[in-house]
Amino acid sequence: MDRLRLAVLVSGRGTNLKAIIDAVEVGALQAQVVGVFSDRPDPYAFEHARERNIPTVFVDPKKYPSREEYDTALARQVMELKPGCIALAGFMRVLTPVFLNAFPGRVLNIHPSLLPSFPGLEAQRQALEYGVRYSGCTVHFVDPGVDTGPIIIQSVVPVYQDDTPETLADRILAKEHLTYPAALQLFAEGRLRLEGRRVIIDWENRAPQQPRDCVLEWLKNKDIIKEVTPNERSNSQHN
Ligand code: GRF
């Protein structure tokens, strides 16, 4: 089976990009990162790509008078790599339908809160100031809104009384690095299906030729997801 061709869009330091690349290397994510795109010149994320000889492309927003024109240019360049999936990893622009319609159902994002709480910028500070006891991260499909698309998986972390936005962000980030590759693997295995705005994860219907189908175990071991397979659910109901 062909590996999922993955394009990653970044703006900054790229720790999620690195986690994705690492997951590919250890076989937890059966994909190939075919290109990394940025709206900023030479972000630190490009270092991670260059280390693995992954092509990097800076698409300069200053060259395009409108968001739509920028997105047209970006989509054209991304399209050249024929990606099966586009992962936003700290990409700081809100994509318009011009871009999203070029890759329907194939653009994912990670956000550092339990959506729909605290969308947009400074999600960790928002969570802290609101006073929630738990926060986390969310991987979701991207729609034209700000962090409003259908939710794929979420991971939870506690919020402590002496947290600062930075300490909370670090705790969430550690979960992000496990959660994003796991969500992408579910996508790669073709297990995600939309019903309205609900994402249904098909745990049963696995492609038999999958070389290393370890994502479910991985998700459980890392305590990423509380979801259980239908069998386990009926067992637990009997207990
Ligand atoms: C992460 O917190 C991610 O959730 C958010 O932007 C940040 C990117 O961090 N969308 P990095 O560039 O991957 O280190």
Coordinates of N, CA and C in Angstrom, one line a residue, residues 14-126:
G14 N 8.2 24.5 15.0 CA 8.0 23.2 14.4 C 8.2 22.0 15.3
T15 N 7.9 22.1 16.5 CA 8.1 20.8 17.4 C 7.1 19.8 16.9
N16 N 5.9 20.2 16.5 CA 4.9 19.2 16.0 C 5.4 18.6 14.7
L17 N 6.0 19.4 13.9 CA 6.5 18.8 12.6 C 7.6 17.8 13.0
K18 N 8.4 18.1 14.0 CA 9.5 17.1 14.3 C 8.9 15.8 14.9
A19 N 7.8 16.0 15.7 CA 7.1 14.8 16.2 C 6.6 14.0 15.1
I20 N 6.0 14.6 14.1 CA 5.5 13.9 13.0 C 6.6 13.1 12.2
I21 N 7.7 13.8 12.0 CA 8.8 13.2 11.3 C 9.4 12.0 12.1
D22 N 9.5 12.2 13.4 CA 10.0 11.1 14.3 C 9.0 9.9 14.2
A23 N 7.7 10.2 14.3 CA 6.8 9.1 14.2 C 6.8 8.3 12.9
V24 N 7.1 9.0 11.8 CA 7.3 8.4 10.6 C 8.5 7.5 10.7
E25 N 9.6 8.0 11.2 CA 10.8 7.2 11.3 C 10.7 5.9 12.1
V26 N 9.9 6.0 13.2 CA 9.8 4.8 14.0 C 8.7 3.9 13.6
G27 N 8.0 4.3 12.5 CA 6.9 3.4 12.0 C 5.6 3.6 12.7
A28 N 5.4 4.5 13.6 CA 4.1 4.7 14.2 C 3.2 5.5 13.3
L29 N 3.8 6.2 12.3 CA 2.9 6.9 11.3 C 3.4 6.5 9.9
Q30 N 2.5 5.8 9.3 CA 2.8 5.3 7.9 C 2.5 6.3 6.9
A31 N 3.4 7.2 6.8 CA 3.3 8.4 5.9 C 4.6 8.8 5.4
Q32 N 4.6 9.7 4.5 CA 5.9 10.3 4.0 C 5.7 11.8 4.0
V33 N 6.5 12.5 4.7 CA 6.4 14.0 4.7 C 7.1 14.5 3.4
V34 N 6.2 15.0 2.4 CA 6.8 15.3 1.1 C 7.2 16.7 1.0
G35 N 6.7 17.6 1.9 CA 7.1 19.0 1.8 C 6.6 19.8 3.0
V36 N 7.4 20.8 3.3 CA 7.0 21.7 4.5 C 6.9 23.1 3.9
F37 N 5.8 23.7 4.2 CA 5.5 25.1 3.6 C 5.4 26.0 4.8
S38 N 5.8 27.3 4.5 CA 5.7 28.3 5.6 C 5.2 29.6 5.0
D39 N 4.6 30.4 5.8 CA 4.2 31.8 5.4 C 5.2 32.8 6.0
R40 N 6.2 32.2 6.6 CA 7.3 33.1 7.2 C 8.6 32.6 6.6
P41 N 9.6 33.6 6.4 CA 10.8 33.2 5.8 C 11.7 32.4 6.8
D42 N 12.1 31.2 6.4 CA 13.0 30.4 7.2 C 12.7 30.2 8.7
P43 N 11.5 29.7 9.0 CA 11.2 29.4 10.4 C 12.1 28.3 10.9
Y44 N 12.2 28.2 12.2 CA 13.0 27.1 12.8 C 12.6 25.7 12.3
A45 N 11.3 25.6 12.1 CA 10.7 24.3 11.6 C 11.5 23.8 10.4
F46 N 11.9 24.7 9.5 CA 12.6 24.3 8.3 C 13.9 23.5 8.6
E47 N 14.5 23.8 9.8 CA 15.7 23.0 10.2 C 15.3 21.5 10.3
H48 N 14.2 21.2 10.9 CA 13.8 19.8 11.1 C 13.6 19.1 9.7
A49 N 13.0 19.9 8.8 CA 12.8 19.3 7.5 C 14.1 19.1 6.8
R50 N 15.0 20.1 6.8 CA 16.3 20.0 6.1 C 17.1 18.8 6.6
E51 N 17.0 18.6 7.9 CA 17.8 17.5 8.5 C 17.4 16.1 7.8
R52 N 16.2 16.1 7.3 CA 15.7 14.8 6.7 C 15.6 15.0 5.2
N53 N 16.2 16.0 4.6 CA 16.1 16.3 3.2 C 14.7 16.4 2.7
I54 N 13.8 17.0 3.5 CA 12.5 17.2 3.1 C 12.4 18.6 2.5
P55 N 11.8 18.8 1.3 CA 11.8 20.1 0.6 C 11.0 21.1 1.5
T56 N 11.6 22.4 1.5 CA 10.9 23.4 2.2 C 10.6 24.5 1.3
V57 N 9.4 25.2 1.5 CA 8.9 26.2 0.6 C 8.4 27.4 1.4
F58 N 8.9 28.6 1.1 CA 8.3 29.8 1.8 C 7.4 30.4 0.7
V59 N 6.2 30.6 1.1 CA 5.3 31.3 0.2 C 5.0 32.7 0.9
D60 N 5.4 33.7 0.3 CA 5.5 35.1 0.9 C 4.1 35.8 0.8
P61 N 3.5 36.0 2.0 CA 2.2 36.7 1.9 C 2.3 38.1 1.3
K62 N 3.4 38.7 1.5 CA 3.6 40.1 1.0 C 3.4 40.2 -0.5
K63 N 3.6 39.1 -1.2 CA 3.5 39.1 -2.7 C 2.0 39.1 -3.2
Y64 N 1.1 38.9 -2.2 CA -0.3 38.7 -2.7 C -1.2 39.6 -2.0
P65 N -2.0 40.4 -2.7 CA -2.8 41.5 -2.1 C -4.0 41.0 -1.3
S66 N -4.5 39.8 -1.5 CA -5.6 39.3 -0.7 C -5.3 37.9 -0.2
R67 N -6.1 37.5 0.8 CA -6.0 36.2 1.4 C -6.3 35.1 0.4
E68 N -7.3 35.4 -0.5 CA -7.7 34.4 -1.5 C -6.5 34.2 -2.5
E69 N -5.9 35.3 -2.9 CA -4.8 35.2 -3.9 C -3.6 34.4 -3.2
Y70 N -3.4 34.7 -2.0 CA -2.3 34.0 -1.3 C -2.7 32.5 -1.3
D71 N -3.9 32.2 -0.9 CA -4.3 30.8 -0.8 C -4.3 30.1 -2.1
T72 N -4.6 30.8 -3.2 CA -4.5 30.2 -4.5 C -3.0 29.8 -4.8
A73 N -2.1 30.7 -4.5 CA -0.7 30.4 -4.8 C -0.2 29.3 -3.9
L74 N -0.6 29.3 -2.6 CA -0.2 28.3 -1.7 C -0.7 26.9 -2.2
A75 N -2.0 26.9 -2.5 CA -2.6 25.6 -2.9 C -1.9 25.1 -4.2
R76 N -1.6 26.0 -5.1 CA -0.9 25.5 -6.3 C 0.4 24.8 -6.0
Q77 N 1.1 25.5 -5.1 CA 2.5 24.9 -4.8 C 2.4 23.6 -4.0
V78 N 1.4 23.6 -3.1 CA 1.2 22.3 -2.3 C 0.8 21.2 -3.2
M79 N -0.1 21.5 -4.1 CA -0.7 20.6 -5.1 C 0.4 19.9 -5.9
E80 N 1.4 20.6 -6.2 CA 2.5 20.0 -7.0 C 3.1 18.8 -6.4
L81 N 3.0 18.7 -5.0 CA 3.6 17.5 -4.4 C 2.6 16.3 -4.2
K82 N 1.4 16.6 -4.8 CA 0.3 15.6 -4.7 C 0.1 15.0 -3.3
P83 N -0.1 15.8 -2.3 CA -0.3 15.2 -1.0 C -1.7 14.6 -0.8
G84 N -1.8 13.6 0.0 CA -3.0 13.0 0.4 C -3.6 13.7 1.6
C85 N -2.8 14.4 2.3 CA -3.2 15.0 3.5 C -2.3 16.3 3.8
I86 N -3.0 17.3 4.3 CA -2.2 18.5 4.7 C -2.4 18.7 6.2
A87 N -1.2 18.8 6.9 CA -1.3 19.0 8.3 C -0.8 20.4 8.7
L88 N -1.7 21.1 9.3 CA -1.3 22.5 9.8 C -0.6 22.2 11.2
A89 N 0.6 22.7 11.3 CA 1.3 22.5 12.6 C 1.9 23.9 13.0
G90 N 1.1 24.6 13.7 CA 1.5 26.0 14.1 C 1.5 26.9 12.9
F91 N 0.7 26.7 11.9 CA 0.5 27.6 10.8 C -0.4 28.7 11.2
M92 N 0.1 30.0 11.1 CA -0.6 31.1 11.8 C -1.7 31.8 11.0
R93 N -2.0 31.3 9.8 CA -3.0 31.9 9.0 C -4.3 31.1 9.0
V94 N -5.4 31.8 8.9 CA -6.7 31.1 8.7 C -6.9 30.9 7.2
L95 N -7.0 29.7 6.8 CA -7.2 29.3 5.4 C -8.6 29.6 4.9
T96 N -8.6 30.1 3.7 CA -10.0 30.4 3.1 C -10.4 29.2 2.3
P97 N -11.7 29.2 1.9 CA -12.2 28.1 1.1 C -11.5 27.9 -0.2
V98 N -10.8 28.9 -0.7 CA -10.0 28.8 -1.9 C -9.0 27.6 -1.7
F99 N -8.3 27.6 -0.5 CA -7.4 26.6 -0.2 C -8.1 25.3 0.2
L100 N -9.0 25.4 1.1 CA -9.7 24.2 1.6 C -10.4 23.4 0.5
N101 N -11.0 24.1 -0.4 CA -11.8 23.4 -1.5 C -10.8 22.6 -2.4
A102 N -9.6 23.0 -2.4 CA -8.6 22.3 -3.3 C -8.3 20.9 -2.7
F103 N -8.5 20.8 -1.3 CA -8.1 19.5 -0.6 C -9.3 19.1 0.3
P104 N -10.5 18.9 -0.3 CA -11.6 18.7 0.6 C -11.4 17.5 1.6
G105 N -11.7 17.7 2.8 CA -11.6 16.7 3.8 C -10.2 16.2 4.1
R106 N -9.2 16.9 3.7 CA -7.9 16.4 3.8 C -6.9 17.4 4.6
V107 N -7.5 18.4 5.2 CA -6.7 19.4 5.9 C -7.0 19.2 7.4
L108 N -5.9 18.9 8.2 CA -6.0 18.7 9.6 C -5.2 19.8 10.4
N109 N -5.7 20.1 11.6 CA -4.9 21.1 12.4 C -4.9 20.5 13.9
I110 N -3.9 21.0 14.6 CA -3.8 20.8 16.0 C -3.9 22.1 16.8
H111 N -4.7 22.1 17.8 CA -4.9 23.3 18.6 C -4.7 23.0 20.1
P112 N -4.0 23.9 20.8 CA -3.7 23.6 22.2 C -4.8 23.9 23.2
S113 N -6.0 23.4 23.0 CA -7.1 23.4 24.0 C -8.0 22.3 23.7
L114 N -9.0 22.1 24.6 CA -10.0 21.2 24.4 C -11.2 22.0 23.7
L115 N -11.1 21.9 22.4 CA -12.2 22.7 21.6 C -13.5 22.1 21.9
P116 N -14.6 22.8 21.9 CA -14.7 24.2 21.4 C -14.3 25.3 22.4
S117 N -13.7 24.9 23.5 CA -13.3 25.9 24.4 C -12.0 26.5 23.9
F118 N -11.8 27.8 24.1 CA -10.6 28.5 23.8 C -10.0 28.4 22.4
P119 N -10.8 28.7 21.4 CA -10.2 28.7 20.1 C -9.3 30.0 19.9
G120 N -8.6 30.0 18.8 CA -7.8 31.3 18.5 C -6.5 31.3 19.2
L121 N -6.0 32.5 19.3 CA -4.6 32.7 19.9 C -4.6 32.6 21.4
E122 N -3.4 32.2 21.9 CA -3.2 32.1 23.3 C -4.2 31.3 24.1
A123 N -4.4 30.1 23.5 CA -5.4 29.2 24.1 C -5.0 28.8 25.5
Q124 N -3.7 28.6 25.8 CA -3.3 28.2 27.1 C -3.6 29.3 28.1
R125 N -3.3 30.5 27.7 CA -3.6 31.7 28.6 C -5.1 31.8 28.9
Q126 N -5.9 31.6 27.8 CA -7.3 31.7 27.9 C -7.8 30.7 28.9

